[in-house]
Amino acid sequence: AASFTLAGQNNYTGDTTVSAGKLSLSGESNIEKSGNVRLNRDAALDISATTNGAMVNNLTGDEGSHVVLGDRLLTVNSLADSVFSGEISGNGSLIKKGQGDMTLDGINSYQGITRIDQGNLRINSDQSLGGGNKNNSDLIMNGGGLKIFGSFASDRDVYFNADGEISVDKDMSSSWNKIHTGDYKFTKSGEGELIVRNGGDASEISLMNGALTLINLNMNSEKQDALLNVNNGVLNIIGGDVSAKNDLIHITGDSTINLENVSIKSSGNGMRLSDNVQSTLSLRNQYTDMPILV
């Protein structure tokens, strides 16, 4: 198949479509002003020879299309919703910007991190986020959201550099290694189930609906707000240490809370319910400094 290389600066604003063969970018070359970038089946975009990687707008690709990163960074600016069903490969990383949703619908093999700065990234498998090991292929929530529409287990850690939301579709279950929220708020939404298997740390978690299971997670909050905010759904906390300066759990909707083998310390109320809320609390095994429930 034919190959075409762009080695200079490009200012055209029309769409870029690779119908067949390979389009390569070299040196400082870029196509970031191009309105949309589309790859047909068996077509490829290669940014491995660029100096600092590349940014593309509204990347779409058929099954069988390819993006070759090499060691470079690909930034996708999603100005509208788009679906990429091909493969992203190489040792590089992926950054998602723009307010539109980007769906990664294929099996990717890139080895670097995935960072979501804006909008939502939609995935249906762990391989949507590449094939790297858990030491260098973490997911970083940097202001955007993750939407999960498949069931899978991932060995990746999830880091929050800003408040972030993870949504799991109905009848889907997704498990991850650890989460690290720092001082930021982690929100779980969607009617499906999200599981964190091996702990991590968190300072504020909100469950909007569905199920959230946290295993051996250390939660410590100095904030005035509650450490755990539950709107609707099932919250399971198994193991770990939980410490809150103010209320431990604030429940605003019909919910079920299951605590097992959890060490709890709170200067405020253990559980605070809003008016007209029905909630079930289940306690199993040992607890320390369990505060009064109101």
PDB file of C-alpha atoms in Angstrom:
ATOM      1  CA  ALA A   1       0.000   0.000   0.000  1.00  0.00           C
ATOM      2  CA  ALA A   2       1.105   3.551  -0.678  1.00  0.00           C
ATOM      3  CA  SER A   3       2.693   5.730   2.000  1.00  0.00           C
ATOM      4  CA  PHE A   4       2.567   9.530   2.183  1.00  0.00           C
ATOM      5  CA  THR A   5       4.624  11.673   4.581  1.00  0.00           C
ATOM      6  CA  LEU A   6       3.919  15.201   5.792  1.00  0.00           C
ATOM      7  CA  ALA A   7       7.142  16.778   7.068  1.00  0.00           C
ATOM      8  CA  GLY A   8       6.193  20.458   7.383  1.00  0.00           C
ATOM      9  CA  GLN A   9       3.678  22.647   9.149  1.00  0.00           C
ATOM     10  CA  ASN A  10       0.113  22.265   7.888  1.00  0.00           C
ATOM     11  CA  ASN A  11      -2.636  24.846   8.238  1.00  0.00           C
ATOM     12  CA  TYR A  12      -5.490  23.347   6.245  1.00  0.00           C
ATOM     13  CA  THR A  13      -8.808  23.122   8.063  1.00  0.00           C
ATOM     14  CA  GLY A  14     -10.613  20.531   5.969  1.00  0.00           C
ATOM     15  CA  ASP A  15     -10.999  16.888   6.921  1.00  0.00           C
ATOM     16  CA  THR A  16      -8.206  14.333   6.670  1.00  0.00           C
ATOM     17  CA  THR A  17      -9.251  10.916   5.359  1.00  0.00           C
ATOM     18  CA  VAL A  18      -6.820   8.053   4.872  1.00  0.00           C
ATOM     19  CA  SER A  19      -8.669   5.712   2.531  1.00  0.00           C
ATOM     20  CA  ALA A  20      -5.813   3.232   2.104  1.00  0.00           C
ATOM     21  CA  GLY A  21      -2.116   2.960   2.845  1.00  0.00           C
ATOM     22  CA  LYS A  22      -0.357   5.063   5.454  1.00  0.00           C
ATOM     23  CA  LEU A  23      -0.172   8.753   6.294  1.00  0.00           C
ATOM     24  CA  SER A  24       3.008   9.550   8.252  1.00  0.00           C
ATOM     25  CA  LEU A  25       3.845  12.708  10.161  1.00  0.00           C
ATOM     26  CA  SER A  26       7.515  13.599  10.571  1.00  0.00           C
ATOM     27  CA  GLY A  27       9.463  16.097  12.688  1.00  0.00           C
ATOM     28  CA  GLU A  28       7.376  19.109  13.674  1.00  0.00           C
ATOM     29  CA  SER A  29       4.616  18.225  11.228  1.00  0.00           C
ATOM     30  CA  ASN A  30       1.041  18.273  12.487  1.00  0.00           C
ATOM     31  CA  ILE A  31      -2.540  18.145  11.273  1.00  0.00           C
ATOM     32  CA  GLU A  32      -4.120  19.622  14.379  1.00  0.00           C
ATOM     33  CA  LYS A  33      -6.091  22.222  12.406  1.00  0.00           C
ATOM     34  CA  SER A  34      -7.759  19.574  10.263  1.00  0.00           C
ATOM     35  CA  GLY A  35     -11.438  19.346  11.123  1.00  0.00           C
ATOM     36  CA  ASN A  36     -11.802  15.552  11.349  1.00  0.00           C
ATOM     37  CA  VAL A  37      -9.360  12.676  10.946  1.00  0.00           C
ATOM     38  CA  ARG A  38     -10.798   9.449   9.564  1.00  0.00           C
ATOM     39  CA  LEU A  39      -9.037   6.144   8.899  1.00  0.00           C
ATOM     40  CA  ASN A  40     -10.699   3.567   6.660  1.00  0.00           C
ATOM     41  CA  ARG A  41     -10.189  -0.156   7.071  1.00  0.00           C
ATOM     42  CA  ASP A  42      -6.495  -1.146   6.657  1.00  0.00           C
ATOM     43  CA  ALA A  43      -5.430   2.523   6.568  1.00  0.00           C
ATOM     44  CA  ALA A  44      -2.892   3.897   9.053  1.00  0.00           C
ATOM     45  CA  LEU A  45      -1.750   7.120  10.695  1.00  0.00           C
ATOM     46  CA  ASP A  46       1.893   6.973  11.846  1.00  0.00           C
ATOM     47  CA  ILE A  47       3.203   9.633  14.264  1.00  0.00           C
ATOM     48  CA  SER A  48       6.288   7.710  15.415  1.00  0.00           C
ATOM     49  CA  ALA A  49       8.708  10.030  13.562  1.00  0.00           C
ATOM     50  CA  THR A  50       7.302  13.259  15.007  1.00  0.00           C
ATOM     51  CA  THR A  51       9.345  15.305  17.439  1.00  0.00           C
ATOM     52  CA  ASN A  52       6.727  15.727  20.145  1.00  0.00           C
ATOM     53  CA  GLY A  53       3.796  13.589  19.084  1.00  0.00           C
ATOM     54  CA  ALA A  54       0.629  14.897  17.464  1.00  0.00           C
ATOM     55  CA  MET A  55      -2.858  16.195  18.124  1.00  0.00           C
ATOM     56  CA  VAL A  56      -5.817  15.251  15.926  1.00  0.00           C
ATOM     57  CA  ASN A  57      -9.447  16.312  15.998  1.00  0.00           C
ATOM     58  CA  ASN A  58     -12.405  13.918  16.126  1.00  0.00           C
ATOM     59  CA  LEU A  59     -10.449  10.744  15.384  1.00  0.00           C
ATOM     60  CA  THR A  60     -12.575   7.981  13.845  1.00  0.00           C
ATOM     61  CA  GLY A  61     -11.457   4.672  12.421  1.00  0.00           C
ATOM     62  CA  ASP A  62     -12.957   1.510  11.002  1.00  0.00           C
ATOM     63  CA  GLU A  63     -12.125  -1.923  12.346  1.00  0.00           C
ATOM     64  CA  GLY A  64      -8.756  -2.832  10.853  1.00  0.00           C
ATOM     65  CA  SER A  65      -7.407   0.729  10.864  1.00  0.00           C
ATOM     66  CA  HIS A  66      -4.216   1.605  12.744  1.00  0.00           C
ATOM     67  CA  VAL A  67      -2.577   4.451  14.634  1.00  0.00           C
ATOM     68  CA  VAL A  68       1.164   3.910  15.165  1.00  0.00           C
ATOM     69  CA  LEU A  69       2.534   5.891  18.108  1.00  0.00           C
ATOM     70  CA  GLY A  70       6.093   4.675  18.413  1.00  0.00           C
ATOM     71  CA  ASP A  71       7.295   6.409  21.583  1.00  0.00           C
ATOM     72  CA  ARG A  72       5.156   9.467  20.965  1.00  0.00           C
ATOM     73  CA  LEU A  73       2.089  10.993  22.568  1.00  0.00           C
ATOM     74  CA  LEU A  74      -1.227  11.148  20.710  1.00  0.00           C
ATOM     75  CA  THR A  75      -3.700  13.809  21.824  1.00  0.00           C
ATOM     76  CA  VAL A  76      -7.245  13.406  20.529  1.00  0.00           C
ATOM     77  CA  ASN A  77      -9.377  16.547  20.675  1.00  0.00           C
ATOM     78  CA  SER A  78     -12.990  15.370  20.601  1.00  0.00           C
ATOM     79  CA  LEU A  79     -15.041  18.328  19.435  1.00  0.00           C
ATOM     80  CA  ALA A  80     -17.938  15.936  18.756  1.00  0.00           C
ATOM     81  CA  ASP A  81     -18.723  12.323  19.646  1.00  0.00           C
ATOM     82  CA  SER A  82     -16.561   9.840  17.738  1.00  0.00           C
ATOM     83  CA  VAL A  83     -15.809   6.108  17.563  1.00  0.00           C
ATOM     84  CA  PHE A  84     -12.415   4.557  16.872  1.00  0.00           C
ATOM     85  CA  SER A  85     -12.669   0.812  16.198  1.00  0.00           C
ATOM     86  CA  GLY A  86      -9.110   0.216  15.018  1.00  0.00           C
ATOM     87  CA  GLU A  87      -5.862  -0.403  16.891  1.00  0.00           C
ATOM     88  CA  ILE A  88      -3.560   2.111  18.577  1.00  0.00           C
ATOM     89  CA  SER A  89      -0.084   0.602  18.955  1.00  0.00           C
ATOM     90  CA  GLY A  90       3.394   1.538  20.152  1.00  0.00           C
ATOM     91  CA  ASN A  91       5.088   2.510  23.408  1.00  0.00           C
ATOM     92  CA  GLY A  92       3.425   5.916  23.555  1.00  0.00           C
ATOM     93  CA  SER A  93       0.450   7.282  25.462  1.00  0.00           C
ATOM     94  CA  LEU A  94      -3.022   8.641  24.727  1.00  0.00           C
ATOM     95  CA  ILE A  95      -4.595  11.879  25.953  1.00  0.00           C
ATOM     96  CA  LYS A  96      -8.300  12.612  25.488  1.00  0.00           C
ATOM     97  CA  LYS A  97      -9.317  16.286  25.282  1.00  0.00           C
ATOM     98  CA  GLY A  98     -12.466  18.053  24.089  1.00  0.00           C
ATOM     99  CA  GLN A  99     -16.041  17.932  25.386  1.00  0.00           C
ATOM    100  CA  GLY A 100     -17.272  15.201  23.030  1.00  0.00           C
ATOM    101  CA  ASP A 101     -17.338  11.494  23.894  1.00  0.00           C
ATOM    102  CA  MET A 102     -14.644   9.330  22.330  1.00  0.00           C
ATOM    103  CA  THR A 103     -15.313   5.591  22.114  1.00  0.00           C
ATOM    104  CA  LEU A 104     -12.433   3.129  21.891  1.00  0.00           C
ATOM    105  CA  ASP A 105     -14.190   0.117  20.430  1.00  0.00           C
ATOM    106  CA  GLY A 106     -11.210  -1.973  19.315  1.00  0.00           C
ATOM    107  CA  ILE A 107      -8.317  -3.907  20.839  1.00  0.00           C
ATOM    108  CA  ASN A 108      -5.381  -1.580  21.414  1.00  0.00           C
ATOM    109  CA  SER A 109      -1.788  -2.489  22.228  1.00  0.00           C
ATOM    110  CA  TYR A 110      -0.155   0.832  23.119  1.00  0.00           C
ATOM    111  CA  GLN A 111       1.981   0.570  26.241  1.00  0.00           C
ATOM    112  CA  GLY A 112       1.710   3.991  27.883  1.00  0.00           C
ATOM    113  CA  ILE A 113      -0.787   5.745  30.091  1.00  0.00           C
ATOM    114  CA  THR A 114      -4.261   6.950  29.189  1.00  0.00           C
ATOM    115  CA  ARG A 115      -5.213  10.414  30.445  1.00  0.00           C
ATOM    116  CA  ILE A 116      -8.693  11.933  30.253  1.00  0.00           C
ATOM    117  CA  ASP A 117      -8.572  15.733  30.417  1.00  0.00           C
ATOM    118  CA  GLN A 118     -12.059  16.623  29.138  1.00  0.00           C
ATOM    119  CA  GLY A 119     -15.253  14.962  27.994  1.00  0.00           C
ATOM    120  CA  ASN A 120     -15.782  11.230  28.339  1.00  0.00           C
ATOM    121  CA  LEU A 121     -13.768   8.268  27.163  1.00  0.00           C
ATOM    122  CA  ARG A 122     -15.984   5.227  26.484  1.00  0.00           C
ATOM    123  CA  ILE A 123     -14.533   1.698  26.662  1.00  0.00           C
ATOM    124  CA  ASN A 124     -15.912  -1.833  26.606  1.00  0.00           C
ATOM    125  CA  SER A 125     -12.804  -3.819  27.622  1.00  0.00           C
ATOM    126  CA  ASP A 126      -9.497  -3.428  29.418  1.00  0.00           C
ATOM    127  CA  GLN A 127      -7.728  -3.791  26.069  1.00  0.00           C
ATOM    128  CA  SER A 128      -9.419  -0.602  24.928  1.00  0.00           C
ATOM    129  CA  LEU A 129      -6.792   1.125  27.078  1.00  0.00           C
ATOM    130  CA  GLY A 130      -3.839  -0.688  25.542  1.00  0.00           C
ATOM    131  CA  GLY A 131      -1.682  -3.659  26.395  1.00  0.00           C
ATOM    132  CA  GLY A 132       0.851  -2.202  28.828  1.00  0.00           C
ATOM    133  CA  ASN A 133       1.589  -3.692  32.231  1.00  0.00           C
ATOM    134  CA  LYS A 134       0.174  -2.088  35.356  1.00  0.00           C
ATOM    135  CA  ASN A 135       3.441  -0.279  36.125  1.00  0.00           C
ATOM    136  CA  ASN A 136       3.267   2.031  33.105  1.00  0.00           C
ATOM    137  CA  SER A 137      -0.271   1.928  31.737  1.00  0.00           C
ATOM    138  CA  ASP A 138      -2.335   3.540  34.461  1.00  0.00           C
ATOM    139  CA  LEU A 139      -5.521   5.485  33.833  1.00  0.00           C
ATOM    140  CA  ILE A 140      -5.334   9.140  34.860  1.00  0.00           C
ATOM    141  CA  MET A 141      -8.532  11.103  35.465  1.00  0.00           C
ATOM    142  CA  ASN A 142      -7.523  14.697  34.783  1.00  0.00           C
ATOM    143  CA  GLY A 143     -10.886  16.435  34.554  1.00  0.00           C
ATOM    144  CA  GLY A 144     -12.803  14.105  32.227  1.00  0.00           C
ATOM    145  CA  GLY A 145     -14.946  11.025  32.792  1.00  0.00           C
ATOM    146  CA  LEU A 146     -14.801   7.310  31.986  1.00  0.00           C
ATOM    147  CA  LYS A 147     -17.866   5.466  30.678  1.00  0.00           C
ATOM    148  CA  ILE A 148     -17.768   1.665  30.735  1.00  0.00           C
ATOM    149  CA  PHE A 149     -20.165  -0.329  28.547  1.00  0.00           C
ATOM    150  CA  GLY A 150     -18.663  -3.808  28.952  1.00  0.00           C
ATOM    151  CA  SER A 151     -17.731  -6.267  31.712  1.00  0.00           C
ATOM    152  CA  PHE A 152     -14.033  -6.862  32.390  1.00  0.00           C
ATOM    153  CA  ALA A 153     -11.277  -6.989  35.017  1.00  0.00           C
ATOM    154  CA  SER A 154      -8.281  -4.665  34.822  1.00  0.00           C
ATOM    155  CA  ASP A 155      -4.944  -4.723  36.659  1.00  0.00           C
ATOM    156  CA  ARG A 156      -4.536  -0.974  36.181  1.00  0.00           C
ATOM    157  CA  ASP A 157      -4.530   1.673  38.882  1.00  0.00           C
ATOM    158  CA  VAL A 158      -6.715   4.764  38.502  1.00  0.00           C
ATOM    159  CA  TYR A 159      -5.290   8.141  39.561  1.00  0.00           C
ATOM    160  CA  PHE A 160      -7.308  11.333  40.024  1.00  0.00           C
ATOM    161  CA  ASN A 161      -5.653  14.673  39.283  1.00  0.00           C
ATOM    162  CA  ALA A 162      -9.068  16.371  39.472  1.00  0.00           C
ATOM    163  CA  ASP A 163     -12.636  15.476  40.421  1.00  0.00           C
ATOM    164  CA  GLY A 164     -13.742  12.630  38.158  1.00  0.00           C
ATOM    165  CA  GLU A 165     -16.639  10.311  37.375  1.00  0.00           C
ATOM    166  CA  ILE A 166     -16.683   6.666  36.339  1.00  0.00           C
ATOM    167  CA  SER A 167     -19.945   5.314  34.934  1.00  0.00           C
ATOM    168  CA  VAL A 168     -20.764   1.620  34.427  1.00  0.00           C
ATOM    169  CA  ASP A 169     -23.712   0.621  32.253  1.00  0.00           C
ATOM    170  CA  LYS A 170     -26.585  -1.524  33.492  1.00  0.00           C
ATOM    171  CA  ASP A 171     -25.822  -5.268  33.798  1.00  0.00           C
ATOM    172  CA  MET A 172     -22.075  -4.595  33.407  1.00  0.00           C
ATOM    173  CA  SER A 173     -19.370  -5.238  36.023  1.00  0.00           C
ATOM    174  CA  SER A 174     -15.877  -3.751  35.921  1.00  0.00           C
ATOM    175  CA  SER A 175     -13.076  -4.314  38.436  1.00  0.00           C
ATOM    176  CA  TRP A 176      -9.802  -2.403  38.822  1.00  0.00           C
ATOM    177  CA  ASN A 177      -6.645  -2.834  40.873  1.00  0.00           C
ATOM    178  CA  LYS A 178      -6.467   0.356  42.966  1.00  0.00           C
ATOM    179  CA  ILE A 179      -7.728   3.936  42.999  1.00  0.00           C
ATOM    180  CA  HIS A 180      -5.853   6.988  44.235  1.00  0.00           C
ATOM    181  CA  THR A 181      -8.001  10.106  44.512  1.00  0.00           C
ATOM    182  CA  GLY A 182      -5.714  12.419  46.470  1.00  0.00           C
ATOM    183  CA  ASP A 183      -7.777  15.408  47.587  1.00  0.00           C
ATOM    184  CA  TYR A 184     -10.266  15.012  44.750  1.00  0.00           C
ATOM    185  CA  LYS A 185     -13.791  13.627  44.581  1.00  0.00           C
ATOM    186  CA  PHE A 186     -14.509  10.296  42.900  1.00  0.00           C
ATOM    187  CA  THR A 187     -18.076   9.777  41.681  1.00  0.00           C
ATOM    188  CA  LYS A 188     -19.473   6.395  40.633  1.00  0.00           C
ATOM    189  CA  SER A 189     -22.562   6.556  38.388  1.00  0.00           C
ATOM    190  CA  GLY A 190     -24.469   4.204  36.108  1.00  0.00           C
ATOM    191  CA  GLU A 191     -26.560   1.176  37.076  1.00  0.00           C
ATOM    192  CA  GLY A 192     -23.700  -1.326  36.746  1.00  0.00           C
ATOM    193  CA  GLU A 193     -21.095  -2.466  39.261  1.00  0.00           C
ATOM    194  CA  LEU A 194     -17.617  -1.051  39.873  1.00  0.00           C
ATOM    195  CA  ILE A 195     -15.122  -2.977  42.039  1.00  0.00           C
ATOM    196  CA  VAL A 196     -11.779  -1.804  43.426  1.00  0.00           C
ATOM    197  CA  ARG A 197      -9.969  -5.001  44.399  1.00  0.00           C
ATOM    198  CA  ASN A 198      -6.714  -4.033  46.090  1.00  0.00           C
ATOM    199  CA  GLY A 199      -7.181  -0.795  47.932  1.00  0.00           C
ATOM    200  CA  GLY A 200      -5.524   2.523  47.350  1.00  0.00           C
ATOM    201  CA  ASP A 201      -6.564   5.773  48.983  1.00  0.00           C
ATOM    202  CA  ALA A 202      -9.502   8.173  48.793  1.00  0.00           C
ATOM    203  CA  SER A 203     -10.747  11.328  50.495  1.00  0.00           C
ATOM    204  CA  GLU A 204     -14.290  11.741  49.107  1.00  0.00           C
ATOM    205  CA  ILE A 205     -16.485   9.262  47.243  1.00  0.00           C
ATOM    206  CA  SER A 206     -20.008   9.692  45.879  1.00  0.00           C
ATOM    207  CA  LEU A 207     -22.214   6.809  44.756  1.00  0.00           C
ATOM    208  CA  MET A 208     -24.986   8.062  42.482  1.00  0.00           C
ATOM    209  CA  ASN A 209     -26.476   4.661  41.610  1.00  0.00           C
ATOM    210  CA  GLY A 210     -25.564   1.067  40.833  1.00  0.00           C
ATOM    211  CA  ALA A 211     -23.093  -0.829  43.010  1.00  0.00           C
ATOM    212  CA  LEU A 212     -19.660   0.124  44.298  1.00  0.00           C
ATOM    213  CA  THR A 213     -17.392  -2.351  46.103  1.00  0.00           C
ATOM    214  CA  LEU A 214     -14.221  -1.091  47.796  1.00  0.00           C
ATOM    215  CA  ILE A 215     -11.798  -3.717  49.140  1.00  0.00           C
ATOM    216  CA  ASN A 216      -8.982  -2.723  51.534  1.00  0.00           C
ATOM    217  CA  LEU A 217      -9.273   0.934  50.581  1.00  0.00           C
ATOM    218  CA  ASN A 218      -7.867   3.477  53.023  1.00  0.00           C
ATOM    219  CA  MET A 219     -10.189   6.474  53.241  1.00  0.00           C
ATOM    220  CA  ASN A 220      -9.203   9.560  55.188  1.00  0.00           C
ATOM    221  CA  SER A 221     -10.961  12.910  54.918  1.00  0.00           C
ATOM    222  CA  GLU A 222     -10.257  16.216  56.651  1.00  0.00           C
ATOM    223  CA  LYS A 223     -13.027  17.888  54.653  1.00  0.00           C
ATOM    224  CA  GLN A 224     -16.189  19.346  56.140  1.00  0.00           C
ATOM    225  CA  ASP A 225     -18.282  17.261  53.749  1.00  0.00           C
ATOM    226  CA  ALA A 226     -19.007  13.601  54.375  1.00  0.00           C
ATOM    227  CA  LEU A 227     -16.390  11.088  53.339  1.00  0.00           C
ATOM    228  CA  LEU A 228     -18.971   8.884  51.593  1.00  0.00           C
ATOM    229  CA  ASN A 229     -22.026  10.346  49.872  1.00  0.00           C
ATOM    230  CA  VAL A 230     -24.616   7.798  48.770  1.00  0.00           C
ATOM    231  CA  ASN A 231     -27.521   8.871  46.581  1.00  0.00           C
ATOM    232  CA  ASN A 232     -28.844   5.484  45.458  1.00  0.00           C
ATOM    233  CA  GLY A 233     -27.413   2.009  45.107  1.00  0.00           C
ATOM    234  CA  VAL A 234     -25.359  -0.538  47.009  1.00  0.00           C
ATOM    235  CA  LEU A 235     -22.088   0.390  48.708  1.00  0.00           C
ATOM    236  CA  ASN A 236     -19.851  -2.449  49.905  1.00  0.00           C
ATOM    237  CA  ILE A 237     -16.748  -1.659  51.970  1.00  0.00           C
ATOM    238  CA  ILE A 238     -14.616  -4.699  52.810  1.00  0.00           C
ATOM    239  CA  GLY A 239     -11.493  -4.212  54.917  1.00  0.00           C
ATOM    240  CA  GLY A 240      -9.404  -1.074  55.106  1.00  0.00           C
ATOM    241  CA  ASP A 241      -9.286   1.915  57.432  1.00  0.00           C
ATOM    242  CA  VAL A 242     -11.904   4.655  57.292  1.00  0.00           C
ATOM    243  CA  SER A 243     -11.370   7.974  59.047  1.00  0.00           C
ATOM    244  CA  ALA A 244     -13.491  11.125  58.726  1.00  0.00           C
ATOM    245  CA  LYS A 245     -13.252  14.532  60.381  1.00  0.00           C
ATOM    246  CA  ASN A 246     -16.974  15.083  59.891  1.00  0.00           C
ATOM    247  CA  ASP A 247     -19.795  12.670  58.961  1.00  0.00           C
ATOM    248  CA  LEU A 248     -18.734   9.281  57.700  1.00  0.00           C
ATOM    249  CA  ILE A 249     -21.684   8.527  55.404  1.00  0.00           C
ATOM    250  CA  HIS A 250     -24.355  10.942  54.137  1.00  0.00           C
ATOM    251  CA  ILE A 251     -27.283   9.134  52.520  1.00  0.00           C
ATOM    252  CA  THR A 252     -29.678  11.090  50.320  1.00  0.00           C
ATOM    253  CA  GLY A 253     -31.512   8.240  48.539  1.00  0.00           C
ATOM    254  CA  ASP A 254     -32.686   4.667  49.067  1.00  0.00           C
ATOM    255  CA  SER A 255     -29.517   2.637  49.520  1.00  0.00           C
ATOM    256  CA  THR A 256     -27.866  -0.413  51.042  1.00  0.00           C
ATOM    257  CA  ILE A 257     -24.574  -0.058  52.928  1.00  0.00           C
ATOM    258  CA  ASN A 258     -22.518  -3.161  53.762  1.00  0.00           C
ATOM    259  CA  LEU A 259     -19.435  -2.815  55.988  1.00  0.00           C
ATOM    260  CA  GLU A 260     -17.202  -5.819  56.679  1.00  0.00           C
ATOM    261  CA  ASN A 261     -13.911  -5.952  58.613  1.00  0.00           C
ATOM    262  CA  VAL A 262     -13.602  -2.165  58.526  1.00  0.00           C
ATOM    263  CA  SER A 263     -11.761  -0.024  61.063  1.00  0.00           C
ATOM    264  CA  ILE A 264     -13.768   3.194  61.457  1.00  0.00           C
ATOM    265  CA  LYS A 265     -12.998   6.485  63.161  1.00  0.00           C
ATOM    266  CA  SER A 266     -15.170   9.580  62.848  1.00  0.00           C
ATOM    267  CA  SER A 267     -15.367  12.868  64.735  1.00  0.00           C
ATOM    268  CA  GLY A 268     -18.867  13.451  63.380  1.00  0.00           C
ATOM    269  CA  ASN A 269     -21.893  11.237  62.846  1.00  0.00           C
ATOM    270  CA  GLY A 270     -21.529   7.723  61.615  1.00  0.00           C
ATOM    271  CA  MET A 271     -24.400   7.883  59.153  1.00  0.00           C
ATOM    272  CA  ARG A 272     -26.581  10.900  58.359  1.00  0.00           C
ATOM    273  CA  LEU A 273     -29.856  10.373  56.474  1.00  0.00           C
ATOM    274  CA  SER A 274     -31.833  13.001  54.617  1.00  0.00           C
ATOM    275  CA  ASP A 275     -35.610  13.111  55.112  1.00  0.00           C
ATOM    276  CA  ASN A 276     -37.796  10.398  53.534  1.00  0.00           C
ATOM    277  CA  VAL A 277     -34.851   8.098  52.847  1.00  0.00           C
ATOM    278  CA  GLN A 278     -34.911   4.340  53.371  1.00  0.00           C
ATOM    279  CA  SER A 279     -31.545   2.723  53.935  1.00  0.00           C
ATOM    280  CA  THR A 280     -30.185  -0.629  55.103  1.00  0.00           C
ATOM    281  CA  LEU A 281     -26.905  -0.880  57.015  1.00  0.00           C
ATOM    282  CA  SER A 282     -25.177  -4.244  57.442  1.00  0.00           C
ATOM    283  CA  LEU A 283     -22.193  -4.650  59.806  1.00  0.00           C
ATOM    284  CA  ARG A 284     -20.033  -7.777  59.889  1.00  0.00           C
ATOM    285  CA  ASN A 285     -17.063  -8.729  62.080  1.00  0.00           C
ATOM    286  CA  GLN A 286     -14.800  -6.264  63.910  1.00  0.00           C
ATOM    287  CA  TYR A 287     -15.027  -2.487  63.974  1.00  0.00           C
ATOM    288  CA  THR A 288     -13.223   0.138  66.019  1.00  0.00           C
ATOM    289  CA  ASP A 289     -14.562   3.485  67.217  1.00  0.00           C
ATOM    290  CA  MET A 290     -17.872   3.003  65.436  1.00  0.00           C
ATOM    291  CA  PRO A 291     -19.722   6.329  65.868  1.00  0.00           C
ATOM    292  CA  ILE A 292     -23.380   6.782  66.692  1.00  0.00           C
ATOM    293  CA  LEU A 293     -25.763   6.367  63.762  1.00  0.00           C
ATOM    294  CA  VAL A 294     -28.371   9.084  63.372  1.00  0.00           C
TER     295      VAL A 294
END
